[in-house]
Amino acid sequence: MIFFNDGKGNFKDSGQVLGNNSNAAKTADFDSDGDFDLFICYGEVPMGDGAPNKVWINDGKGHFTDSGLSLGNSNSAAIALGDINKDGKIDAVIVNVRLDPKNSYASAPCFVEIWLNKAFESNYLNETKDAYFGLTPPGLIPEVFAPGIVSDSTWAEHCQVAISPRGDEIFWSAWSSKYPPADTSMKNSEQIYFSEFKNGSWSKPAIADFIKDHLTCLNGGPSFSPDGNRLYFYSTGIEGGFGKKDVWYVDRIENGWSKPINAGKPLNTPDGDWTPSFTIDGYAYHMGNYYYNRNEKPLKFKYSNGKFSQPDTVIIHPDFRPVFAIYVSPDESYLLFSARHKDGFGSLDIYVCFKTEDDKWGTPINMGELVNTDKVERFPTVSPDGKYLFFMRHTPGQDIFWVSTDIFEELKKQ
């Protein structure tokens, strides 16, 4: 049975009955839509074969429907939930109990089940033909991403692309003269744009609603939190900031996004700050204030309940000085950044560091002539499904490019 709390500790029966003979229940967001679903264990205790365990899906208002999944039927007594295989989805470990019919004080042989969450992949747009605007995915040669949509000649793209974990929202920032900045010495301003997949099609690119009150500021660098329910960005000028360029965020609400909220200290400083990149183990990587300190290093924060701890310095090879935003893979197996170096192809190249067996960052490897050119390449990021590397190249229009992450396999051998 489901009882609703009125916020004062008074409970009211919702009238929902989700099966009989339940032994245990746990809540988790199994379908990654931002609300809590239910995993319920059923069983005819103590000796009979249990009814199938079920996952019940929340409609966002506390009303549950049967997902149609039947996860075992062996008198399950306990559940543990977590991301076992580090794919960003909630999996389940089920403990089964059954008494020996010949001895009511002894347990009969039973087994523990591990169920990996693959059932809701159809809810992820990045698993369908409509992913990434329905474009044909690139191979090992980088291609301009979404010409005429994201990579548009009417503006100059800037910073990383931010793709929601479900793949149904894409944010980016670009410079144009359409929104004059407060600083009259500048002709152009940077603003955040987006497109979303809704009612079977992608929307026309538009300015993000949450910055419409701040279009005289410079707003850019969008970056999703791991669950997709918070979007970080930087801004130079929103009232209430700590420094020259602060990180702000908006939370997902019923009809869109909240008003911007300053991310606070220690992420923000009196100088200029870049948006973070997140791991699935609760860490955030962030490039330090190299504009004001040439010896600044990347920083690593513990990220929990939307808060950032005091950072640790990320140690990479001393011959490399990362600049602009950096990217860390969700499993923390590699780090991407742009830098100038003697072995480079141009002004700025993109490099990758792989984690070594002793949990240190290996020597940075140039991404090679397919990614790097005699132009500037920067702002690397990887799609949430791990399939594509995105980066910006200083073509005449500063285009966003994408390429298959299969390109990393050869680099790992170096």
mmCIF file of C-alpha atoms in Angstrom:
data_model
loop_
_atom_site.group_PDB
_atom_site.id
_atom_site.type_symbol
_atom_site.label_atom_id
_atom_site.label_comp_id
_atom_site.label_asym_id
_atom_site.label_seq_id
_atom_site.Cartn_x
_atom_site.Cartn_y
_atom_site.Cartn_z
ATOM 1 C CA MET A 1 0.000 0.000 0.000
ATOM 2 C CA ILE A 2 1.120 3.578 -0.676
ATOM 3 C CA PHE A 3 0.495 6.343 1.856
ATOM 4 C CA PHE A 4 1.007 10.012 0.976
ATOM 5 C CA ASN A 5 2.546 12.421 3.500
ATOM 6 C CA ASP A 6 0.870 15.856 3.716
ATOM 7 C CA GLY A 7 4.191 17.413 4.770
ATOM 8 C CA LYS A 8 3.224 17.534 8.432
ATOM 9 C CA GLY A 9 3.676 13.864 9.234
ATOM 10 C CA ASN A 10 0.056 12.951 8.518
ATOM 11 C CA PHE A 11 -0.420 10.053 6.100
ATOM 12 C CA LYS A 12 -3.324 9.289 3.790
ATOM 13 C CA ASP A 13 -3.978 6.007 1.990
ATOM 14 C CA SER A 14 -3.520 6.562 -1.757
ATOM 15 C CA GLY A 15 -5.740 3.581 -2.524
ATOM 16 C CA GLN A 16 -2.993 1.759 -4.424
ATOM 17 C CA VAL A 17 -2.396 -1.944 -3.778
ATOM 18 C CA LEU A 18 0.772 -3.174 -5.481
ATOM 19 C CA GLY A 19 0.445 -6.951 -5.229
ATOM 20 C CA ASN A 20 0.236 -9.310 -2.237
ATOM 21 C CA ASN A 21 2.669 -11.134 0.073
ATOM 22 C CA SER A 22 5.419 -8.552 -0.261
ATOM 23 C CA ASN A 23 8.576 -9.196 1.739
ATOM 24 C CA ALA A 24 10.694 -6.153 0.967
ATOM 25 C CA ALA A 25 10.639 -2.929 -1.036
ATOM 26 C CA LYS A 26 13.213 -0.355 -2.133
ATOM 27 C CA THR A 27 12.896 2.915 -4.018
ATOM 28 C CA ALA A 28 15.191 4.030 -6.841
ATOM 29 C CA ASP A 29 14.965 5.872 -10.134
ATOM 30 C CA PHE A 30 15.111 2.813 -12.399
ATOM 31 C CA ASP A 31 14.051 4.591 -15.587
ATOM 32 C CA SER A 32 16.123 7.750 -14.982
ATOM 33 C CA ASP A 33 13.191 10.131 -15.268
ATOM 34 C CA GLY A 34 13.888 11.982 -12.025
ATOM 35 C CA ASP A 35 11.375 10.314 -9.679
ATOM 36 C CA PHE A 36 11.441 7.315 -7.363
ATOM 37 C CA ASP A 37 10.165 3.970 -8.644
ATOM 38 C CA LEU A 38 9.567 0.837 -6.549
ATOM 39 C CA PHE A 39 11.216 -2.578 -6.514
ATOM 40 C CA ILE A 40 9.045 -5.015 -4.533
ATOM 41 C CA CYS A 41 9.980 -8.561 -3.509
ATOM 42 C CA TYR A 42 7.109 -11.024 -3.245
ATOM 43 C CA GLY A 43 6.989 -14.515 -1.777
ATOM 44 C CA GLU A 44 4.837 -17.125 -0.090
ATOM 45 C CA VAL A 45 6.832 -17.347 3.091
ATOM 46 C CA PRO A 46 8.206 -19.597 4.326
ATOM 47 C CA MET A 47 8.242 -22.536 1.904
ATOM 48 C CA GLY A 48 6.344 -21.912 -1.282
ATOM 49 C CA ASP A 49 7.695 -20.644 -4.572
ATOM 50 C CA GLY A 50 7.554 -16.857 -4.505
ATOM 51 C CA ALA A 51 5.596 -14.691 -6.891
ATOM 52 C CA PRO A 52 7.707 -12.765 -9.386
ATOM 53 C CA ASN A 53 9.384 -9.635 -8.051
ATOM 54 C CA LYS A 54 8.258 -6.494 -9.826
ATOM 55 C CA VAL A 55 9.395 -2.991 -10.684
ATOM 56 C CA TRP A 56 6.632 -0.404 -10.414
ATOM 57 C CA ILE A 57 7.061 2.840 -12.350
ATOM 58 C CA ASN A 58 6.173 6.209 -10.835
ATOM 59 C CA ASP A 59 4.297 8.670 -13.071
ATOM 60 C CA GLY A 60 5.929 11.551 -11.199
ATOM 61 C CA LYS A 61 2.883 12.123 -9.008
ATOM 62 C CA GLY A 62 3.188 9.055 -6.793
ATOM 63 C CA HIS A 63 0.992 6.771 -8.874
ATOM 64 C CA PHE A 64 2.579 3.463 -9.877
ATOM 65 C CA THR A 65 2.069 1.106 -12.820
ATOM 66 C CA ASP A 66 3.510 -2.353 -13.386
ATOM 67 C CA SER A 67 6.572 -2.155 -15.651
ATOM 68 C CA GLY A 68 5.952 -5.695 -16.872
ATOM 69 C CA LEU A 69 9.294 -6.917 -15.537
ATOM 70 C CA SER A 70 9.365 -10.173 -13.551
ATOM 71 C CA LEU A 71 12.683 -10.494 -11.756
ATOM 72 C CA GLY A 72 12.860 -13.959 -10.237
ATOM 73 C CA ASN A 73 10.385 -15.911 -8.104
ATOM 74 C CA SER A 74 12.364 -17.607 -5.343
ATOM 75 C CA ASN A 75 10.980 -16.191 -2.106
ATOM 76 C CA SER A 76 13.086 -13.065 -2.258
ATOM 77 C CA ALA A 77 13.581 -11.522 1.150
ATOM 78 C CA ALA A 78 15.943 -8.579 0.658
ATOM 79 C CA ILE A 79 17.137 -6.211 -2.061
ATOM 80 C CA ALA A 80 20.286 -4.130 -2.516
ATOM 81 C CA LEU A 81 20.316 -1.499 -5.240
ATOM 82 C CA GLY A 82 23.220 0.223 -6.950
ATOM 83 C CA ASP A 83 25.079 0.737 -10.201
ATOM 84 C CA ILE A 84 26.956 -2.569 -10.234
ATOM 85 C CA ASN A 85 28.412 -2.368 -13.741
ATOM 86 C CA LYS A 86 29.000 1.422 -13.749
ATOM 87 C CA ASP A 87 26.768 2.161 -16.715
ATOM 88 C CA GLY A 88 24.852 4.895 -14.908
ATOM 89 C CA LYS A 89 21.749 2.753 -14.262
ATOM 90 C CA ILE A 90 20.376 1.212 -11.082
ATOM 91 C CA ASP A 91 20.876 -2.579 -10.870
ATOM 92 C CA ALA A 92 19.547 -5.013 -8.263
ATOM 93 C CA VAL A 93 20.969 -7.740 -6.024
ATOM 94 C CA ILE A 94 18.225 -10.023 -4.665
ATOM 95 C CA VAL A 95 18.673 -12.287 -1.644
ATOM 96 C CA ASN A 96 16.416 -15.355 -1.728
ATOM 97 C CA VAL A 97 15.365 -17.358 1.342
ATOM 98 C CA ARG A 98 13.535 -20.685 1.532
ATOM 99 C CA LEU A 99 13.092 -23.006 4.476
ATOM 100 C CA ASP A 100 13.840 -26.697 4.179
ATOM 101 C CA PRO A 101 10.434 -28.503 4.090
ATOM 102 C CA LYS A 102 11.973 -31.335 6.151
ATOM 103 C CA ASN A 103 13.369 -29.030 8.803
ATOM 104 C CA SER A 104 11.566 -25.771 9.526
ATOM 105 C CA TYR A 105 14.621 -24.459 11.380
ATOM 106 C CA ALA A 106 16.984 -24.842 8.417
ATOM 107 C CA SER A 107 17.236 -23.099 5.070
ATOM 108 C CA ALA A 108 17.108 -25.020 1.825
ATOM 109 C CA PRO A 109 19.755 -24.213 -0.809
ATOM 110 C CA CYS A 110 18.914 -20.887 -2.418
ATOM 111 C CA PHE A 111 20.741 -18.391 -4.540
ATOM 112 C CA VAL A 112 21.459 -14.688 -4.829
ATOM 113 C CA GLU A 113 20.376 -13.059 -8.080
ATOM 114 C CA ILE A 114 22.020 -10.087 -9.779
ATOM 115 C CA TRP A 115 19.880 -8.229 -12.310
ATOM 116 C CA LEU A 116 21.527 -5.622 -14.553
ATOM 117 C CA ASN A 117 19.267 -2.772 -15.640
ATOM 118 C CA LYS A 118 18.823 -3.030 -19.408
ATOM 119 C CA ALA A 119 15.039 -2.906 -19.420
ATOM 120 C CA PHE A 120 14.608 0.832 -19.821
ATOM 121 C CA GLU A 121 17.069 1.519 -22.612
ATOM 122 C CA SER A 122 14.139 2.288 -24.904
ATOM 123 C CA ASN A 123 13.531 5.352 -22.713
ATOM 124 C CA TYR A 124 16.951 6.658 -23.724
ATOM 125 C CA LEU A 125 16.776 8.550 -26.981
ATOM 126 C CA ASN A 126 20.467 7.908 -27.616
ATOM 127 C CA GLU A 127 19.556 4.262 -28.278
ATOM 128 C CA THR A 128 17.157 5.168 -31.142
ATOM 129 C CA LYS A 129 17.303 6.445 -34.711
ATOM 130 C CA ASP A 130 16.256 9.919 -33.506
ATOM 131 C CA ALA A 131 19.372 10.356 -31.376
ATOM 132 C CA TYR A 132 21.575 13.346 -32.154
ATOM 133 C CA PHE A 133 18.984 14.965 -34.433
ATOM 134 C CA GLY A 134 18.688 11.733 -36.409
ATOM 135 C CA LEU A 135 22.151 12.255 -37.923
ATOM 136 C CA THR A 136 24.269 9.444 -39.311
ATOM 137 C CA PRO A 137 26.937 8.829 -36.630
ATOM 138 C CA PRO A 138 30.555 9.598 -37.513
ATOM 139 C CA GLY A 139 33.366 7.081 -37.779
ATOM 140 C CA LEU A 140 37.040 7.700 -37.066
ATOM 141 C CA ILE A 141 37.175 10.925 -39.075
ATOM 142 C CA PRO A 142 35.675 13.940 -37.276
ATOM 143 C CA GLU A 143 32.665 15.604 -38.886
ATOM 144 C CA VAL A 144 30.896 18.890 -38.249
ATOM 145 C CA PHE A 145 28.094 18.229 -35.754
ATOM 146 C CA ALA A 146 24.548 19.145 -36.773
ATOM 147 C CA PRO A 147 25.282 21.672 -39.559
ATOM 148 C CA GLY A 148 22.648 24.384 -39.665
ATOM 149 C CA ILE A 149 21.348 23.362 -36.211
ATOM 150 C CA VAL A 150 24.196 23.534 -33.711
ATOM 151 C CA SER A 151 27.051 24.378 -36.064
ATOM 152 C CA ASP A 152 25.302 27.375 -37.624
ATOM 153 C CA SER A 153 27.009 30.062 -39.710
ATOM 154 C CA THR A 154 24.940 32.785 -37.998
ATOM 155 C CA TRP A 155 26.886 32.376 -34.751
ATOM 156 C CA ALA A 156 30.256 31.121 -33.496
ATOM 157 C CA GLU A 157 29.924 28.068 -31.268
ATOM 158 C CA HIS A 158 31.849 28.142 -28.029
ATOM 159 C CA CYS A 159 32.499 25.695 -25.180
ATOM 160 C CA GLN A 160 31.383 22.114 -24.816
ATOM 161 C CA VAL A 161 28.146 20.484 -25.934
ATOM 162 C CA ALA A 162 25.953 19.256 -23.052
ATOM 163 C CA ILE A 163 23.739 16.238 -23.796
ATOM 164 C CA SER A 164 21.253 15.014 -21.198
ATOM 165 C CA PRO A 165 21.719 11.437 -19.884
ATOM 166 C CA ARG A 166 18.514 10.426 -21.687
ATOM 167 C CA GLY A 167 19.769 12.019 -24.907
ATOM 168 C CA ASP A 168 16.633 14.102 -25.432
ATOM 169 C CA GLU A 169 18.114 17.540 -24.695
ATOM 170 C CA ILE A 170 21.187 19.196 -26.184
ATOM 171 C CA PHE A 171 22.609 22.504 -24.914
ATOM 172 C CA TRP A 172 25.500 24.549 -26.304
ATOM 173 C CA SER A 173 26.724 28.138 -26.240
ATOM 174 C CA ALA A 174 27.620 30.517 -29.053
ATOM 175 C CA TRP A 175 28.785 34.063 -29.677
ATOM 176 C CA SER A 176 26.738 36.467 -31.783
ATOM 177 C CA SER A 177 25.785 40.144 -32.037
ATOM 178 C CA LYS A 178 22.092 39.394 -31.478
ATOM 179 C CA TYR A 179 22.273 40.141 -27.740
ATOM 180 C CA PRO A 180 24.562 43.150 -27.056
ATOM 181 C CA PRO A 181 26.563 42.739 -23.821
ATOM 182 C CA ALA A 182 26.606 45.188 -20.941
ATOM 183 C CA ASP A 183 30.292 45.811 -21.691
ATOM 184 C CA THR A 184 30.017 48.348 -24.531
ATOM 185 C CA SER A 185 33.603 47.637 -25.604
ATOM 186 C CA MET A 186 32.342 44.261 -26.879
ATOM 187 C CA LYS A 187 30.111 43.774 -29.934
ATOM 188 C CA ASN A 188 29.125 40.160 -29.301
ATOM 189 C CA SER A 189 27.901 38.146 -26.345
ATOM 190 C CA GLU A 190 27.982 34.435 -25.541
ATOM 191 C CA GLN A 191 24.596 32.831 -24.831
ATOM 192 C CA ILE A 192 23.241 29.307 -24.223
ATOM 193 C CA TYR A 193 20.997 27.621 -26.777
ATOM 194 C CA PHE A 194 19.154 24.316 -26.695
ATOM 195 C CA SER A 195 17.022 21.861 -28.614
ATOM 196 C CA GLU A 196 14.868 19.098 -27.138
ATOM 197 C CA PHE A 197 13.198 16.000 -28.535
ATOM 198 C CA LYS A 198 9.502 16.326 -27.811
ATOM 199 C CA ASN A 199 6.354 14.875 -29.385
ATOM 200 C CA GLY A 200 8.411 12.876 -31.863
ATOM 201 C CA SER A 201 10.708 15.605 -33.204
ATOM 202 C CA TRP A 202 13.562 17.946 -32.286
ATOM 203 C CA SER A 203 12.630 21.534 -31.503
ATOM 204 C CA LYS A 204 14.092 24.475 -33.363
ATOM 205 C CA PRO A 205 17.207 25.819 -31.569
ATOM 206 C CA ALA A 206 16.277 28.550 -29.099
ATOM 207 C CA ILE A 207 17.809 30.610 -26.327
ATOM 208 C CA ALA A 208 17.638 28.832 -22.968
ATOM 209 C CA ASP A 209 14.752 30.156 -20.875
ATOM 210 C CA PHE A 210 16.791 30.407 -17.679
ATOM 211 C CA ILE A 211 19.148 33.073 -19.103
ATOM 212 C CA LYS A 212 16.496 35.256 -20.760
ATOM 213 C CA ASP A 213 16.709 37.705 -17.852
ATOM 214 C CA HIS A 214 20.513 37.850 -18.161
ATOM 215 C CA LEU A 215 21.200 38.410 -21.860
ATOM 216 C CA THR A 216 23.545 41.334 -21.231
ATOM 217 C CA CYS A 217 25.832 38.855 -19.391
ATOM 218 C CA LEU A 218 28.113 36.287 -21.001
ATOM 219 C CA ASN A 219 26.587 32.825 -20.407
ATOM 220 C CA GLY A 220 28.142 29.549 -21.558
ATOM 221 C CA GLY A 221 29.733 26.197 -20.813
ATOM 222 C CA PRO A 222 26.627 24.078 -20.083
ATOM 223 C CA SER A 223 27.236 20.812 -18.211
ATOM 224 C CA PHE A 224 24.703 18.283 -16.846
ATOM 225 C CA SER A 225 24.855 16.716 -13.392
ATOM 226 C CA PRO A 226 25.044 12.884 -13.513
ATOM 227 C CA ASP A 227 21.282 12.431 -13.053
ATOM 228 C CA GLY A 228 20.396 15.104 -15.611
ATOM 229 C CA ASN A 229 18.270 17.052 -13.146
ATOM 230 C CA ARG A 230 20.694 19.937 -12.745
ATOM 231 C CA LEU A 231 22.449 21.971 -15.435
ATOM 232 C CA TYR A 232 25.583 23.944 -14.614
ATOM 233 C CA PHE A 233 26.873 26.901 -16.627
ATOM 234 C CA TYR A 234 29.154 29.893 -16.172
ATOM 235 C CA SER A 235 28.172 33.539 -16.308
ATOM 236 C CA THR A 236 29.950 36.891 -16.076
ATOM 237 C CA GLY A 237 27.535 39.339 -14.564
ATOM 238 C CA ILE A 238 24.545 37.712 -12.880
ATOM 239 C CA GLU A 239 24.006 39.601 -9.646
ATOM 240 C CA GLY A 240 25.204 37.760 -6.542
ATOM 241 C CA GLY A 241 28.370 36.214 -7.953
ATOM 242 C CA PHE A 242 31.705 35.760 -6.165
ATOM 243 C CA GLY A 243 34.110 36.744 -8.937
ATOM 244 C CA LYS A 244 34.736 37.661 -12.542
ATOM 245 C CA LYS A 245 33.114 34.504 -13.906
ATOM 246 C CA ASP A 246 31.090 32.225 -11.638
ATOM 247 C CA VAL A 247 29.518 28.801 -12.039
ATOM 248 C CA TRP A 248 25.720 28.799 -11.674
ATOM 249 C CA TYR A 249 23.132 26.036 -11.948
ATOM 250 C CA VAL A 250 19.459 25.530 -12.644
ATOM 251 C CA ASP A 251 17.361 22.657 -11.310
ATOM 252 C CA ARG A 252 14.822 20.762 -13.364
ATOM 253 C CA ILE A 253 11.292 21.673 -12.275
ATOM 254 C CA GLU A 254 7.845 20.661 -13.491
ATOM 255 C CA ASN A 255 7.678 23.073 -16.429
ATOM 256 C CA GLY A 256 11.335 23.486 -17.324
ATOM 257 C CA TRP A 257 14.202 24.903 -15.254
ATOM 258 C CA SER A 258 14.514 26.994 -12.114
ATOM 259 C CA LYS A 259 16.056 30.448 -11.893
ATOM 260 C CA PRO A 260 19.889 30.444 -11.819
ATOM 261 C CA ILE A 261 21.470 29.621 -8.447
ATOM 262 C CA ASN A 262 25.108 30.352 -7.665
ATOM 263 C CA ALA A 263 27.124 27.157 -7.082
ATOM 264 C CA GLY A 264 28.924 28.887 -4.214
ATOM 265 C CA LYS A 265 32.301 28.259 -2.663
ATOM 266 C CA PRO A 266 34.633 26.413 -2.919
ATOM 267 C CA LEU A 267 33.792 25.844 -6.614
ATOM 268 C CA ASN A 268 33.580 29.581 -7.220
ATOM 269 C CA THR A 269 36.454 31.923 -6.433
ATOM 270 C CA PRO A 270 37.130 35.657 -6.814
ATOM 271 C CA ASP A 271 38.592 34.961 -10.271
ATOM 272 C CA GLY A 272 37.173 33.044 -13.252
ATOM 273 C CA ASP A 273 35.725 29.533 -12.966
ATOM 274 C CA TRP A 274 34.783 26.809 -15.456
ATOM 275 C CA THR A 275 31.872 24.397 -15.223
ATOM 276 C CA PRO A 276 32.663 20.929 -13.789
ATOM 277 C CA SER A 277 32.749 17.462 -15.324
ATOM 278 C CA PHE A 278 31.341 14.600 -13.215
ATOM 279 C CA THR A 279 32.131 10.958 -12.446
ATOM 280 C CA ILE A 280 29.599 8.305 -11.453
ATOM 281 C CA ASP A 281 31.417 7.773 -8.133
ATOM 282 C CA GLY A 282 30.607 11.237 -6.861
ATOM 283 C CA TYR A 283 33.532 13.390 -7.977
ATOM 284 C CA ALA A 284 33.743 16.542 -10.069
ATOM 285 C CA TYR A 285 36.742 17.784 -12.064
ATOM 286 C CA HIS A 286 37.201 21.470 -12.760
ATOM 287 C CA MET A 287 39.945 23.559 -14.370
ATOM 288 C CA GLY A 288 41.557 26.032 -11.999
ATOM 289 C CA ASN A 289 42.003 29.758 -12.563
ATOM 290 C CA TYR A 290 44.868 29.614 -15.045
ATOM 291 C CA TYR A 291 43.945 33.052 -16.431
ATOM 292 C CA TYR A 292 45.269 34.536 -13.215
ATOM 293 C CA ASN A 293 47.798 31.893 -12.195
ATOM 294 C CA ARG A 294 49.839 30.243 -14.932
ATOM 295 C CA ASN A 295 50.762 27.413 -12.555
ATOM 296 C CA GLU A 296 47.152 26.521 -11.715
ATOM 297 C CA LYS A 297 46.267 22.819 -12.012
ATOM 298 C CA PRO A 298 43.001 20.942 -12.564
ATOM 299 C CA LEU A 299 41.016 20.394 -9.374
ATOM 300 C CA LYS A 300 39.011 17.428 -8.086
ATOM 301 C CA PHE A 301 36.050 17.863 -5.719
ATOM 302 C CA LYS A 302 33.905 15.374 -3.863
ATOM 303 C CA TYR A 303 30.357 15.967 -5.129
ATOM 304 C CA SER A 304 27.513 14.871 -2.861
ATOM 305 C CA ASN A 305 23.921 16.083 -2.546
ATOM 306 C CA GLY A 306 24.677 18.860 -4.985
ATOM 307 C CA LYS A 307 27.551 20.235 -2.885
ATOM 308 C CA PHE A 308 31.292 20.467 -3.608
ATOM 309 C CA SER A 309 33.997 19.670 -1.058
ATOM 310 C CA GLN A 310 37.315 21.462 -0.733
ATOM 311 C CA PRO A 311 39.315 20.346 -3.801
ATOM 312 C CA ASP A 312 42.427 18.278 -4.298
ATOM 313 C CA THR A 313 44.929 19.059 -7.031
ATOM 314 C CA VAL A 314 44.935 16.731 -10.048
ATOM 315 C CA ILE A 315 48.524 15.747 -10.803
ATOM 316 C CA ILE A 316 49.386 15.386 -14.475
ATOM 317 C CA HIS A 317 52.720 15.467 -16.320
ATOM 318 C CA PRO A 318 54.567 18.730 -15.478
ATOM 319 C CA ASP A 319 55.299 19.465 -19.154
ATOM 320 C CA PHE A 320 51.584 20.056 -19.811
ATOM 321 C CA ARG A 321 49.456 22.990 -18.740
ATOM 322 C CA PRO A 322 45.746 22.415 -19.435
ATOM 323 C CA VAL A 323 43.651 25.424 -20.382
ATOM 324 C CA PHE A 324 39.891 25.987 -20.705
ATOM 325 C CA ALA A 325 37.350 23.386 -19.586
ATOM 326 C CA ILE A 326 38.452 19.766 -19.012
ATOM 327 C CA TYR A 327 36.519 16.498 -19.231
ATOM 328 C CA VAL A 328 36.772 13.335 -17.111
ATOM 329 C CA SER A 329 35.089 10.092 -18.151
ATOM 330 C CA PRO A 330 32.297 8.879 -15.842
ATOM 331 C CA ASP A 331 34.390 5.884 -14.721
ATOM 332 C CA GLU A 332 37.447 8.146 -14.239
ATOM 333 C CA SER A 333 39.501 6.060 -16.661
ATOM 334 C CA TYR A 334 40.614 8.971 -18.852
ATOM 335 C CA LEU A 335 40.927 12.748 -18.798
ATOM 336 C CA LEU A 336 40.666 15.118 -21.789
ATOM 337 C CA PHE A 337 42.030 18.646 -21.997
ATOM 338 C CA SER A 338 43.465 21.164 -24.434
ATOM 339 C CA ALA A 339 47.034 22.435 -24.167
ATOM 340 C CA ARG A 340 49.954 23.880 -26.076
ATOM 341 C CA HIS A 341 52.954 21.559 -26.350
ATOM 342 C CA LYS A 342 56.050 21.138 -28.472
ATOM 343 C CA ASP A 343 54.672 17.973 -30.098
ATOM 344 C CA GLY A 344 51.409 19.682 -31.071
ATOM 345 C CA PHE A 345 49.903 20.282 -34.506
ATOM 346 C CA GLY A 346 48.709 23.829 -33.889
ATOM 347 C CA SER A 347 48.099 26.551 -31.349
ATOM 348 C CA LEU A 348 45.984 24.347 -29.049
ATOM 349 C CA ASP A 349 45.593 20.580 -29.319
ATOM 350 C CA ILE A 350 43.462 18.072 -27.430
ATOM 351 C CA TYR A 351 45.255 15.501 -25.259
ATOM 352 C CA VAL A 352 44.077 12.411 -23.396
ATOM 353 C CA CYS A 353 45.475 10.912 -20.169
ATOM 354 C CA PHE A 354 44.632 7.332 -19.243
ATOM 355 C CA LYS A 355 44.660 6.067 -15.665
ATOM 356 C CA THR A 356 47.604 3.803 -14.881
ATOM 357 C CA GLU A 357 47.519 0.627 -12.806
ATOM 358 C CA ASP A 358 48.741 2.568 -9.770
ATOM 359 C CA ASP A 359 45.754 4.969 -10.084
ATOM 360 C CA LYS A 360 47.771 7.882 -11.446
ATOM 361 C CA TRP A 361 47.312 9.869 -14.634
ATOM 362 C CA GLY A 362 49.607 8.662 -17.400
ATOM 363 C CA THR A 363 51.608 10.827 -19.773
ATOM 364 C CA PRO A 364 49.238 12.905 -21.943
ATOM 365 C CA ILE A 365 48.846 11.616 -25.510
ATOM 366 C CA ASN A 366 48.129 13.910 -28.439
ATOM 367 C CA MET A 367 44.800 12.879 -30.008
ATOM 368 C CA GLY A 368 46.528 12.833 -33.380
ATOM 369 C CA GLU A 369 46.117 14.402 -36.786
ATOM 370 C CA LEU A 370 42.520 13.241 -37.223
ATOM 371 C CA VAL A 371 41.391 15.384 -34.274
ATOM 372 C CA ASN A 372 44.112 18.035 -34.088
ATOM 373 C CA THR A 373 45.051 20.389 -36.921
ATOM 374 C CA ASP A 374 46.992 23.614 -37.380
ATOM 375 C CA LYS A 375 43.874 25.334 -36.005
ATOM 376 C CA VAL A 376 42.782 25.573 -32.363
ATOM 377 C CA GLU A 377 40.974 22.540 -30.941
ATOM 378 C CA ARG A 378 39.465 22.737 -27.446
ATOM 379 C CA PHE A 379 36.440 21.996 -25.212
ATOM 380 C CA PRO A 380 36.452 18.178 -25.477
ATOM 381 C CA THR A 381 33.537 16.216 -24.033
ATOM 382 C CA VAL A 382 32.023 12.765 -24.569
ATOM 383 C CA SER A 383 28.362 11.874 -25.070
ATOM 384 C CA PRO A 384 26.610 10.251 -22.076
ATOM 385 C CA ASP A 385 26.405 6.925 -23.926
ATOM 386 C CA GLY A 386 30.205 7.029 -24.323
ATOM 387 C CA LYS A 387 30.034 6.654 -28.105
ATOM 388 C CA TYR A 388 31.154 10.052 -29.410
ATOM 389 C CA LEU A 389 33.822 12.642 -28.675
ATOM 390 C CA PHE A 390 32.740 16.246 -29.237
ATOM 391 C CA PHE A 391 35.098 19.201 -29.501
ATOM 392 C CA MET A 392 35.300 22.704 -30.955
ATOM 393 C CA ARG A 393 37.599 23.594 -33.832
ATOM 394 C CA HIS A 394 38.416 27.170 -34.823
ATOM 395 C CA THR A 395 37.098 27.037 -38.348
ATOM 396 C CA PRO A 396 35.795 30.391 -39.650
ATOM 397 C CA GLY A 397 32.536 29.693 -37.810
ATOM 398 C CA GLN A 398 34.077 27.913 -34.781
ATOM 399 C CA ASP A 399 32.265 24.646 -35.455
ATOM 400 C CA ILE A 400 31.523 21.752 -33.114
ATOM 401 C CA PHE A 401 32.885 18.407 -34.417
ATOM 402 C CA TRP A 402 32.121 14.842 -33.369
ATOM 403 C CA VAL A 403 33.934 11.535 -33.892
ATOM 404 C CA SER A 404 33.580 7.937 -32.697
ATOM 405 C CA THR A 405 35.257 7.170 -29.369
ATOM 406 C CA ASP A 406 36.709 4.082 -31.043
ATOM 407 C CA ILE A 407 39.539 6.494 -31.711
ATOM 408 C CA PHE A 408 40.651 5.974 -28.091
ATOM 409 C CA GLU A 409 41.429 2.287 -28.633
ATOM 410 C CA GLU A 410 44.507 2.931 -30.739
ATOM 411 C CA LEU A 411 45.673 5.709 -28.411
ATOM 412 C CA LYS A 412 45.562 3.325 -25.430
ATOM 413 C CA LYS A 413 48.270 1.236 -27.113
ATOM 414 C CA GLN A 414 50.723 4.131 -27.124
#
